[in-house]
Coordinates of C-alpha atoms and ligand atoms in Angstrom, one line a residue:
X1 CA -31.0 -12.2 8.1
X2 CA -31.0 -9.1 5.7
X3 CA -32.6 -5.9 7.5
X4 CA -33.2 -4.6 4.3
X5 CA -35.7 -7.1 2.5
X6 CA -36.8 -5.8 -1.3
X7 CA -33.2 -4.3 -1.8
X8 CA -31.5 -6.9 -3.7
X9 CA -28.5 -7.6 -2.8
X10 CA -28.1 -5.1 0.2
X11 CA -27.7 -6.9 3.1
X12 CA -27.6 -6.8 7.1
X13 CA -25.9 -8.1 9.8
X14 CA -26.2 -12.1 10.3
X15 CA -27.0 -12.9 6.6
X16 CA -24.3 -14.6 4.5
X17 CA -24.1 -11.8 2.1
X18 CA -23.2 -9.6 4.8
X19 CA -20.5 -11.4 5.9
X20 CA -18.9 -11.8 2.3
X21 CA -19.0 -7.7 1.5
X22 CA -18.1 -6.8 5.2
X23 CA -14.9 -9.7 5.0
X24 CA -11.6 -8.0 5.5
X25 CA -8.0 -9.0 4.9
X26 CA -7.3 -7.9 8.2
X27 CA -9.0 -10.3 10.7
X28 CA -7.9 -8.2 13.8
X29 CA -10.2 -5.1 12.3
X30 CA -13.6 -6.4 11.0
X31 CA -15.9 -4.1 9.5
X32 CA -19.2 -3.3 11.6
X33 CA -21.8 -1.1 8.8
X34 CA -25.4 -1.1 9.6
X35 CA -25.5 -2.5 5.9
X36 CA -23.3 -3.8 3.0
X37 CA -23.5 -5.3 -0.1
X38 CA -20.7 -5.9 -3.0
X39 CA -21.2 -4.4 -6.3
X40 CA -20.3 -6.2 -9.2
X41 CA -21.8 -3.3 -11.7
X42 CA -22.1 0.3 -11.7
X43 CA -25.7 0.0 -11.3
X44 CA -25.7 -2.2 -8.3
X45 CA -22.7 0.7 -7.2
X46 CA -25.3 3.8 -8.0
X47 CA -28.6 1.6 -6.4
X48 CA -26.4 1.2 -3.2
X49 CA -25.3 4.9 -3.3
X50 CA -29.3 5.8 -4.1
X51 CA -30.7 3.3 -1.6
X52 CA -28.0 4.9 1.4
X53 CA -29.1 8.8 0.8
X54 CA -32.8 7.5 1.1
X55 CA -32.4 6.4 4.2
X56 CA -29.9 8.9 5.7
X57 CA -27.4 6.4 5.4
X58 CA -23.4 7.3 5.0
X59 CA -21.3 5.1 2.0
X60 CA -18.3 3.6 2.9
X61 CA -16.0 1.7 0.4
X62 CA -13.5 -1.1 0.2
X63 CA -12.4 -3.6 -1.6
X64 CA -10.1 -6.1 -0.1
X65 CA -9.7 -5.1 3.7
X66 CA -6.0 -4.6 3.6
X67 CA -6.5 -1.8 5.1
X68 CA -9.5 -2.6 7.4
X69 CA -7.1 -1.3 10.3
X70 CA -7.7 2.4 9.3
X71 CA -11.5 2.1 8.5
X72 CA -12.7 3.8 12.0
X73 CA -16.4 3.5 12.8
X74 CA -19.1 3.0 10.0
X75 CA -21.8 2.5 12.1
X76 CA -24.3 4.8 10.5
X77 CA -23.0 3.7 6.7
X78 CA -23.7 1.3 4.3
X79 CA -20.2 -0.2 2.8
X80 CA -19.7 -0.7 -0.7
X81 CA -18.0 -3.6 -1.8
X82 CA -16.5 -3.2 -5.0
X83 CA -16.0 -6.6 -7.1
X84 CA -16.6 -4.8 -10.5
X85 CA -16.6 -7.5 -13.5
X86 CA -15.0 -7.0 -16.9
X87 CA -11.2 -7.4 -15.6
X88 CA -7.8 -5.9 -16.9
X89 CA -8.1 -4.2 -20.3
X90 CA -4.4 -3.3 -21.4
X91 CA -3.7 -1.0 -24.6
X92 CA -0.5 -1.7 -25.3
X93 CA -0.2 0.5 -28.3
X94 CA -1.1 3.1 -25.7
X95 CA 1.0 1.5 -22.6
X96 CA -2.4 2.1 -20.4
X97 CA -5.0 -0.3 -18.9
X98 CA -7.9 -0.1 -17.2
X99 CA -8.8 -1.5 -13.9
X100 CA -12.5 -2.5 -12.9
X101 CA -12.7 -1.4 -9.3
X102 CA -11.8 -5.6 -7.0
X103 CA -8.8 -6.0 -9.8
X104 CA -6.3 -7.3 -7.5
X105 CA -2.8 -6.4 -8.5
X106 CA -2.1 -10.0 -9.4
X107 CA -4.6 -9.8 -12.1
X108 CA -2.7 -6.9 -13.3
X109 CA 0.6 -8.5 -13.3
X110 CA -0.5 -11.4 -15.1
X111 CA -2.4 -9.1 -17.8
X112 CA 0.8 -6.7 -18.3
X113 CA 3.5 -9.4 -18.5
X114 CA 2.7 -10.9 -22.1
X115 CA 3.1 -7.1 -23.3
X116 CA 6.2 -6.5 -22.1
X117 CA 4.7 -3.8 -19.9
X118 CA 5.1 -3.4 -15.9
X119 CA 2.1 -1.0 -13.4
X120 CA 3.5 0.3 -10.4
X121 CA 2.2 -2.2 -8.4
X122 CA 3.5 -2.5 -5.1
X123 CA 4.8 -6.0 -3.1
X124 CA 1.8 -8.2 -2.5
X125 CA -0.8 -9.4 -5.3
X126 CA -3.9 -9.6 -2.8
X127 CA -3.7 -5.8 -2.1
X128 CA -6.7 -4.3 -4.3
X129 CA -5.5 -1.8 -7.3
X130 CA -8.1 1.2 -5.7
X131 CA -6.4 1.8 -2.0
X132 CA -3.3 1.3 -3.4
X133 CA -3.6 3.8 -5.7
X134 CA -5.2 6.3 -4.0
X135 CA -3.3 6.4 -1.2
X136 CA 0.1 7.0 -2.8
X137 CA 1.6 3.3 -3.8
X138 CA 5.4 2.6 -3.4
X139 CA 6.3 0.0 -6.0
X140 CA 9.6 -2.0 -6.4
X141 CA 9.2 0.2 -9.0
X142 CA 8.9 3.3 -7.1
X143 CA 11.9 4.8 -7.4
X144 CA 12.1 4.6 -11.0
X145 CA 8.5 5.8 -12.1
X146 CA 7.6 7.7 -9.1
X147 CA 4.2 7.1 -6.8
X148 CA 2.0 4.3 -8.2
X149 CA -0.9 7.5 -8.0
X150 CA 1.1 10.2 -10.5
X151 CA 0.3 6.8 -13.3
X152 CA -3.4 7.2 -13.2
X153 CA -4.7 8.5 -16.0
X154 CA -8.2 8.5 -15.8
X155 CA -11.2 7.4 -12.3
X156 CA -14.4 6.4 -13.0
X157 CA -16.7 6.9 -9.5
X158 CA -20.4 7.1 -8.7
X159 CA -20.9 10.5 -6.6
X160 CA -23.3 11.2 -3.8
X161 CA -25.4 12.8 -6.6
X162 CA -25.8 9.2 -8.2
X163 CA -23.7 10.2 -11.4
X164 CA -21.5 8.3 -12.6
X165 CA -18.2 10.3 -13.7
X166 CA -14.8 9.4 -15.6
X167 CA -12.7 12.3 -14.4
X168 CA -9.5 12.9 -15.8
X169 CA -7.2 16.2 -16.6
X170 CA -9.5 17.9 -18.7
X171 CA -13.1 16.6 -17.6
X172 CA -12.4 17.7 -14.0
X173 CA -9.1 18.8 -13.0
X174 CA -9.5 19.4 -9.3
X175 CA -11.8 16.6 -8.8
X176 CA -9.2 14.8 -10.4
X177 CA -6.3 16.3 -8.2
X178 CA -8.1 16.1 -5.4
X179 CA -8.5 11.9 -6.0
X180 CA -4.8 11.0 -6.0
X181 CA -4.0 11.1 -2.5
X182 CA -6.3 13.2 -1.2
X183 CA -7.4 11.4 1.2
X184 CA -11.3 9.7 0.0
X185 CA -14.9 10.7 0.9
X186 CA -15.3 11.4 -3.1
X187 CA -17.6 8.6 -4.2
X188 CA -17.0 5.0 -4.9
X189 CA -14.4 4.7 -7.2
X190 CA -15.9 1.6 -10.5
X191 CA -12.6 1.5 -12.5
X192 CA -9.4 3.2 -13.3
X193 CA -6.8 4.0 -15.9
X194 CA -3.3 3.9 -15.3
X195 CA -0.3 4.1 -17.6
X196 CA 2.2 1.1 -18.0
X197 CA 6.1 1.0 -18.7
X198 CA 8.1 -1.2 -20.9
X199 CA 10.0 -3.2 -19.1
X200 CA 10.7 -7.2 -19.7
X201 CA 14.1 -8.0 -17.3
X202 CA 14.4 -7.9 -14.0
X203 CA 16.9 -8.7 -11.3
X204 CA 14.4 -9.4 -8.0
X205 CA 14.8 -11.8 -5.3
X206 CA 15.2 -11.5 -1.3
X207 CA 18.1 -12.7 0.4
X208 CA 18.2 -13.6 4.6
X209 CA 20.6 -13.5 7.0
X210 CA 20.5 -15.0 10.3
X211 CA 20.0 -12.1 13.4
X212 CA 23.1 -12.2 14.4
X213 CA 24.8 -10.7 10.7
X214 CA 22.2 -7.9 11.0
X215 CA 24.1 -5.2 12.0
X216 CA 26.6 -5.6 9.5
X217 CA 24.2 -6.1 6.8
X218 CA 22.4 -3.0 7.4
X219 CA 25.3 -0.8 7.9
X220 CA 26.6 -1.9 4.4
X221 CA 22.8 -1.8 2.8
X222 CA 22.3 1.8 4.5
X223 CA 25.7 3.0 3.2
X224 CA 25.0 1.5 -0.5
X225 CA 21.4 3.3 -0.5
X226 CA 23.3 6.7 -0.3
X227 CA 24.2 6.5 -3.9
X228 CA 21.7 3.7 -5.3
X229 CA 20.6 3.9 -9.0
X230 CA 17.3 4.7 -9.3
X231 CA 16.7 1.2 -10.9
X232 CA 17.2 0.2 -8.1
X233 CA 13.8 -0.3 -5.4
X234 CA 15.0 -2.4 -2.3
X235 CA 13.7 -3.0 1.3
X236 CA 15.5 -4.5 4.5
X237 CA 13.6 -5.9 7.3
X238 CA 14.3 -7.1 10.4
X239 CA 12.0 -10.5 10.8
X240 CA 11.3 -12.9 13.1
X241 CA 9.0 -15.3 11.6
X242 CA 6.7 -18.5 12.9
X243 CA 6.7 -21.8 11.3
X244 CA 3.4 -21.7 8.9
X245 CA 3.3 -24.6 6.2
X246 CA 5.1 -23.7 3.5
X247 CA 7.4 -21.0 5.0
X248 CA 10.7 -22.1 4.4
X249 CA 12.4 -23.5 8.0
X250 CA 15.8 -21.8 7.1
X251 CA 13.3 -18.4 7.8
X252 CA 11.2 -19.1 10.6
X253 CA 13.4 -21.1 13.0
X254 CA 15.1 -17.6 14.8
X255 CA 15.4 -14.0 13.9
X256 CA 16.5 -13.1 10.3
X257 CA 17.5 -10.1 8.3
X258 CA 16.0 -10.0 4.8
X259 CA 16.8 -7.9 1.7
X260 CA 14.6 -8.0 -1.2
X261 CA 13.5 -5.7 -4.0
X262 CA 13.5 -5.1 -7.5
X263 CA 16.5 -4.0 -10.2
X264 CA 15.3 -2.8 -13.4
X265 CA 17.4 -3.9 -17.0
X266 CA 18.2 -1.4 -19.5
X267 CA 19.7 1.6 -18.1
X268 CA 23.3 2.2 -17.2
X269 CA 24.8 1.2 -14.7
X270 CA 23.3 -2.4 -15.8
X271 CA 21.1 -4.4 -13.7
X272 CA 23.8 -7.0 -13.3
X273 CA 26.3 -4.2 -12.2
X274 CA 23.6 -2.5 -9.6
X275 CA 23.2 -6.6 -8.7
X276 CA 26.7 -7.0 -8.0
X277 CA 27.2 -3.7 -6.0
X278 CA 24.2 -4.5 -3.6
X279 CA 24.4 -7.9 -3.4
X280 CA 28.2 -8.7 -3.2
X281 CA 28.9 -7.4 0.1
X282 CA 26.4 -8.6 1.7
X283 CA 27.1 -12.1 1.1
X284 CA 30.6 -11.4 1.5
X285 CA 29.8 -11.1 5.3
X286 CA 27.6 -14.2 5.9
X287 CA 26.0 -17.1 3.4
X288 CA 22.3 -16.2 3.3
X289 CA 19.7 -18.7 5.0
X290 CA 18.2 -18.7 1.9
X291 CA 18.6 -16.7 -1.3
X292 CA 16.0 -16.2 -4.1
X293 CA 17.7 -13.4 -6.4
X294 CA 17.5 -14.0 -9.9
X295 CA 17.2 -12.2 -13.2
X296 CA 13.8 -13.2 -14.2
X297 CA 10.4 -11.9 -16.0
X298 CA 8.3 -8.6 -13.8
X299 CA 5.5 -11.2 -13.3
X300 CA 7.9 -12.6 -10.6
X301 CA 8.1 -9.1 -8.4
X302 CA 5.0 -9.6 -6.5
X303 CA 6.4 -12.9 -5.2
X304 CA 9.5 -11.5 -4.1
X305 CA 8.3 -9.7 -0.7
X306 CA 6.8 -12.9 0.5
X307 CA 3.3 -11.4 1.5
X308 CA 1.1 -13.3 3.4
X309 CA -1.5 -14.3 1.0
X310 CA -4.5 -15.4 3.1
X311 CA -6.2 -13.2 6.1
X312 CA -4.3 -12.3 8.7
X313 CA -4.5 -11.1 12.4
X314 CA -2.3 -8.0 12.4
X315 CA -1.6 -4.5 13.8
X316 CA 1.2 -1.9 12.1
X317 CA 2.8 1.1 12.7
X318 CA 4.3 3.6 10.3
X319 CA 6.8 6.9 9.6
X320 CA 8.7 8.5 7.2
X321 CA 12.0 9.2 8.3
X322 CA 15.1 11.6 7.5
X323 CA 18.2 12.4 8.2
X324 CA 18.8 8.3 9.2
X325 CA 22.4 8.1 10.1
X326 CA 24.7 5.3 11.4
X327 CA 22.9 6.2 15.0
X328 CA 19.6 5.8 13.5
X329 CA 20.5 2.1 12.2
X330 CA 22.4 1.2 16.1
X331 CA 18.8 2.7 17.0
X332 CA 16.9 0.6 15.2
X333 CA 18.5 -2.3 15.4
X334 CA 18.6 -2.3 19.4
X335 CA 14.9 -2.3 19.3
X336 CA 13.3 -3.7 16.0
X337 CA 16.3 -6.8 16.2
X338 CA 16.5 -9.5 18.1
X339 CA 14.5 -10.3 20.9
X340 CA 11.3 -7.8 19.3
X341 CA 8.1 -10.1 19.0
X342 CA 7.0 -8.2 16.3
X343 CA 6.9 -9.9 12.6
X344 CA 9.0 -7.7 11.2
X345 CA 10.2 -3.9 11.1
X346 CA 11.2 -2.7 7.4
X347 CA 12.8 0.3 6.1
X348 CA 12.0 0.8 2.8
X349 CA 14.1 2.8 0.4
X350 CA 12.3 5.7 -0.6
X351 CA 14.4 8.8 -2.9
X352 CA 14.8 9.1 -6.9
X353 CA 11.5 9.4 -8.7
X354 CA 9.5 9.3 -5.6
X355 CA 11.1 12.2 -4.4
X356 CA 10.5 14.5 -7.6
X357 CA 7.1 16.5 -7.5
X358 CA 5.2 15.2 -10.3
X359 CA 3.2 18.6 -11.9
X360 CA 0.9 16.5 -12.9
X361 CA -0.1 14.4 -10.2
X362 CA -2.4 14.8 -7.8
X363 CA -2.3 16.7 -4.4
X364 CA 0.0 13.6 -3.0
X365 CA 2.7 13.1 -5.8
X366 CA 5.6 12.6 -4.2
X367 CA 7.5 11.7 -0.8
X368 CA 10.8 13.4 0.1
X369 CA 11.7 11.3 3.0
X370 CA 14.9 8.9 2.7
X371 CA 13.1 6.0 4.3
X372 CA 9.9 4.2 4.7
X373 CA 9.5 2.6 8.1
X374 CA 6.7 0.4 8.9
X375 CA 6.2 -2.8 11.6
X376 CA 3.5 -5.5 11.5
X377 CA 3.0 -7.4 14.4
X378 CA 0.8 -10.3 15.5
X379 CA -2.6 -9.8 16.7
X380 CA -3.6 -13.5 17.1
X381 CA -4.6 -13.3 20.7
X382 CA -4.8 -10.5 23.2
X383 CA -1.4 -10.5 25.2
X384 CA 0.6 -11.1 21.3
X385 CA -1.4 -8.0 20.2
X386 CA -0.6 -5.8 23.7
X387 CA 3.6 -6.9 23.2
X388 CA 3.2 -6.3 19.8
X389 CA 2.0 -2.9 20.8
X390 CA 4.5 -2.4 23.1
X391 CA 7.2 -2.7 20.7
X392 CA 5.5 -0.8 18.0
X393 CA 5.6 2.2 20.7
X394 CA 9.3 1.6 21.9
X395 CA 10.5 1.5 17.9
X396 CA 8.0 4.6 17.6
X397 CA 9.7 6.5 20.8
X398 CA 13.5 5.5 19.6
X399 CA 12.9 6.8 15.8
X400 CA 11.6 10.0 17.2
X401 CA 14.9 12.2 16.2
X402 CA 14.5 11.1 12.6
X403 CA 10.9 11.1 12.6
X404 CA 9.4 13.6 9.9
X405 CA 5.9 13.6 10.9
X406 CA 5.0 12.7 7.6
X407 CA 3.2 9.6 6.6
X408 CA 1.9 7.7 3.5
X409 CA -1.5 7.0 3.9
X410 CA -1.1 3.3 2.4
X411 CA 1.4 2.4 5.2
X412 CA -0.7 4.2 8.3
X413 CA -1.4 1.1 10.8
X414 CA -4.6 1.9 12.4
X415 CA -7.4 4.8 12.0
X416 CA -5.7 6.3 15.5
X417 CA -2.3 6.8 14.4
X418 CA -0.7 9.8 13.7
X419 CA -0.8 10.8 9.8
X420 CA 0.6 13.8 8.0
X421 CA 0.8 13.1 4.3
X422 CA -0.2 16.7 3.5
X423 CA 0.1 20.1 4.5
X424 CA -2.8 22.5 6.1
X425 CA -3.1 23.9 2.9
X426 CA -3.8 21.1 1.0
X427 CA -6.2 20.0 3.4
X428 CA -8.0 23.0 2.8
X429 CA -7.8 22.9 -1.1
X430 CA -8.8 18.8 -1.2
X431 CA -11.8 20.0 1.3
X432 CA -13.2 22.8 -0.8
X433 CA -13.2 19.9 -4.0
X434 CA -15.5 17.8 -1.3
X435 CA -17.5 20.6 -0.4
X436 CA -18.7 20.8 -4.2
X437 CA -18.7 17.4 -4.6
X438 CA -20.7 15.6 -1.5
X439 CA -21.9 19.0 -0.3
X440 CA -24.0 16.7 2.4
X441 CA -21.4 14.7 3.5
X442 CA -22.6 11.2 2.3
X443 CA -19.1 10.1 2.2
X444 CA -17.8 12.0 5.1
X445 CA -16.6 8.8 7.1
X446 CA -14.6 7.5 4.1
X447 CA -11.9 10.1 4.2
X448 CA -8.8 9.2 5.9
X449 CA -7.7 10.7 9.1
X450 CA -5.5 13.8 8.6
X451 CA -7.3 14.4 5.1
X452 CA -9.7 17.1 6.4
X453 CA -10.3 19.9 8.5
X454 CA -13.4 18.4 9.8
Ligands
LIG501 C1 0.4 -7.4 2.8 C2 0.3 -5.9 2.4 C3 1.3 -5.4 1.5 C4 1.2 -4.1 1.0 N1 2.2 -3.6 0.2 C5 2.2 -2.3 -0.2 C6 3.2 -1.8 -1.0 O1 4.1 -2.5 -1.5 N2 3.2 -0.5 -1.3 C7 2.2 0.3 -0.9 O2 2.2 1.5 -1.2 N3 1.2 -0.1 -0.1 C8 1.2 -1.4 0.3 N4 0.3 -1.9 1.2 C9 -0.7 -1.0 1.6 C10 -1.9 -1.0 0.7 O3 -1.6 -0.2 -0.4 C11 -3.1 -0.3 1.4 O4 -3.5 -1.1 2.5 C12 -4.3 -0.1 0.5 O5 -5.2 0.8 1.0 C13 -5.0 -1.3 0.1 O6 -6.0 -1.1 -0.9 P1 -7.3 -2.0 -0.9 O7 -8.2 -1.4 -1.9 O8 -6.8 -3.5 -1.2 O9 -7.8 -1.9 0.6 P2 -9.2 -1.7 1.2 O10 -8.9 -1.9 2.7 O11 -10.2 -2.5 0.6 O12 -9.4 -0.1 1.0 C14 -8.7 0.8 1.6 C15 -9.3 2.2 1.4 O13 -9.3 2.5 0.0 C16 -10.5 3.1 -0.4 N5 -11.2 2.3 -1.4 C17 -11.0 1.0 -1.7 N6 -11.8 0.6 -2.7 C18 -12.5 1.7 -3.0 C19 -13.5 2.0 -4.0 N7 -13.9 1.1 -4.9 N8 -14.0 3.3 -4.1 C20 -13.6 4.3 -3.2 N9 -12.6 4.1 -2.3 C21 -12.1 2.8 -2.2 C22 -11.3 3.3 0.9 O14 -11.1 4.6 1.4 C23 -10.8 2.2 1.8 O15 -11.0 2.6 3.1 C24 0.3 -3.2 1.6 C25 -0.7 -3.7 2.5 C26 -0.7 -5.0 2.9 C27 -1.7 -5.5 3.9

């Protein structure tokens, strides 16, 4: 039943509307507001934003849920919904397109592709084009054109004062900092610009071993990412899969090792020489299981990292490490390999055009760690969630030497985890742009843990 009759379509726990705006990817972390309701316009955004401040209400936003794991409490907010209409428009004279607020990077994909143009979208098309963006966004791309958050050009967001802005460089330049990566609690973001690259081959694909090929495969993958092209984007993971419908059986009957990623044509060395360099002595140790690598269209990327597309129960963990030598791989295969119940522990290759500070970016426009590490683990039923847990704190405890303390605010597993992705004094800087912006602290609980010196 809606608590808040006369409100349109503002809803409260038990009614059917509720459940649809409170609905998260992440089954294991459901969202619990004293209201929601999903937006479709701007209006229904600034109504929601109006009808919260009327009756002391905080505003939460989301979009999909992926990352319904980091929300923390919302108790005392009303949570936005965003399912803006009006879907991708791309300018391809201009290589930009804008992104209603609910685009999905699928939709993006599918929009760009016919252009010949590629967004910096990251591995699964479910995740929604807002979180992604504004919490940094490592593409298969990445390494080439930098974090997903230095190519947006332009965010359209309804304030605490009810306005509803497009800030860019010139209209609002710290506002506009501030945005990209800084951590939310800003306003609810409607729609966003972002520019687009021209790029129609790729090489992308992800290749498995069985467990017990692992350590050899990642002591030849670890040594090869030392001098990598940046063309090159790649992760290796360390998975141990159930049977699902669907899921191949070659994956998910034992441990496997997977490498997958993305290899950009054009520049020299060719793709097909990065191909052969990576690729080549890995199947030189073992056949893969199975093998998808191919040179294909960029509308096939999102496929390639085999993310789940329906709900899931899950828990993750996350660091950025450094400094991850042959005793860091030993490391992490001892405890992430075989005989771990968690899904899967990755290490992501991070370096090239992530690493480079982008002087136009926002306050988080770069990462200068050498890897990505992040787990998911099951959180179907109680004891699955407390080994998956366990494990996620053993890996945690072994990675310490090479842990920077540093995190990427897409990755972060849960609202209690440790996160670092900026410095005091950005804190400060990004909290004097709030200040001005929400001087009453209407989207206080929408910023992300380590994003404030509250
Ligand atoms: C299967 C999977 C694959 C992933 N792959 C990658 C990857 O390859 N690279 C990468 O960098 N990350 C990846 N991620 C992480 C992902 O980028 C983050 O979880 C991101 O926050 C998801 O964005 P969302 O809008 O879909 O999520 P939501 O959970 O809906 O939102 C997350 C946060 O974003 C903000 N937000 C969302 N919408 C709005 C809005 N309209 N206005 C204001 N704030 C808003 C809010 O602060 C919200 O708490 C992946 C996650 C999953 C689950």
């Amino acid at each position: 039943m809606s608590t808040f009759e006369g409100d349109g379509p503002i809803a409260g726990p038990g009614s059917p509307e509720f459940d649809t705006a409170t609905r998260t990817f992440n089954l294991a972390a459901p969202a619990a507001p004293a209201a929601a309701v999903t937006a479709t316009t701007v209006a229904e955004v600034r109504a929601a934003v109006e009808h919260a401040a009327a009756r002391g209400l905080r505003v939460r936003a989301h979009t999909t849920g992926h990352a319904a794991a980091t929300f923390g409490p919302m108790d005392d907010a009303l949570l936005v919904r965003t399912e803006l209409g009006g879907g991708v428009e791309v300018d391809a004279e201009a290589k930009t397109a804008r992104l209603p607020a609910g685009t999905r990077w699928g939709a993006v994909v599918e929009a760009t592709t016919p252009h010949g143009l590629v967004s910096a979208h990251g591995t699964s098309p479910t995740v929604g084009v807002v979180g992604y963006l504004l919490r940094g966004g490592v593409s298969f791309y990445g390494r080439l054109f930098g974090m997903a958050t230095n190519t947006i050009r332009a965010i359209e967001l309804v304030t605490a004062d009810g306005a509803h802005r497009r800030v860019d460089a010139e209209s609002d330049p710290d506002l506009f900092w501030a945005l990209r990566g800084g951590g939310g609690g800003f306003g609810v973001v409607t729609a966003v610009e972002i520019a687009l690259f021209p790029v129609t081959s790729v090489i992308t694909g992800a290749a498995f071993w069985r467990a017990e090929h692992a350590a050899e495969i990642v002591a030849r993958w670890h040594a090869w990412t030392a001098t990598a092209p940046e063309a090159a984007s790649t992760s290796l993971r360390l998975m141990n899969l159930p049977p699902l419908p669907g899921r191949p059986e070659a994956i998910s009957s034992g441990p496997v090792v997977c490498l997958d990623g993305a290899i950009v044509d054009g520049g020299s060395p060719s793709a097909r020489e990065v191909y052969a360099d990576l690729l080549d002595p890995l199947r030189s140790v073992a056949d893969p299981v199975l093998d998808t690598w191919r040179e294909t269209t960029p509308d096939a990327v999102p496929s390639t990292h085999m993310d789940p597309p329906n709900p899931v129960l899950s828990m993750g963990d996350h660091l950025l490490v450094d400094g991850f030598d042959a005793q860091g791989v030993a490391e992490f295969l001892r405890v992430a390999g075989p005989g771990s119940p968690l899904l899967a522990a990755e290490l992501r290759q991070l370096g090239g055009a992530l690493a480079v500070p982008d002087p136009a970016g926002g306050v988080l426009n770069h990462v200068s760690a050498q890897f990505m590490y992040q787990c998911v683990g099951s959180a179907i039923d109680p004891p699955t969630l407390a080994a998956s847990r366990e494990r996620a704190a053993m890996i945690r405890s072994t990675l310490a030497p090479w842990d920077t303390g540093r995190t990427i605010p897409g990755f972060v597993g849960s609202h209690d985890q440790p996160q670092g992705h900026l410095d005091t004094a950005q804190i400060e800087a990004v909290d004097r742009v709030r200040a001005r912006i929400d001087p009453d602290g209407l989207f206080r609980g929408d910023i992300t843990p380590n994003a404030t010196k509250l």
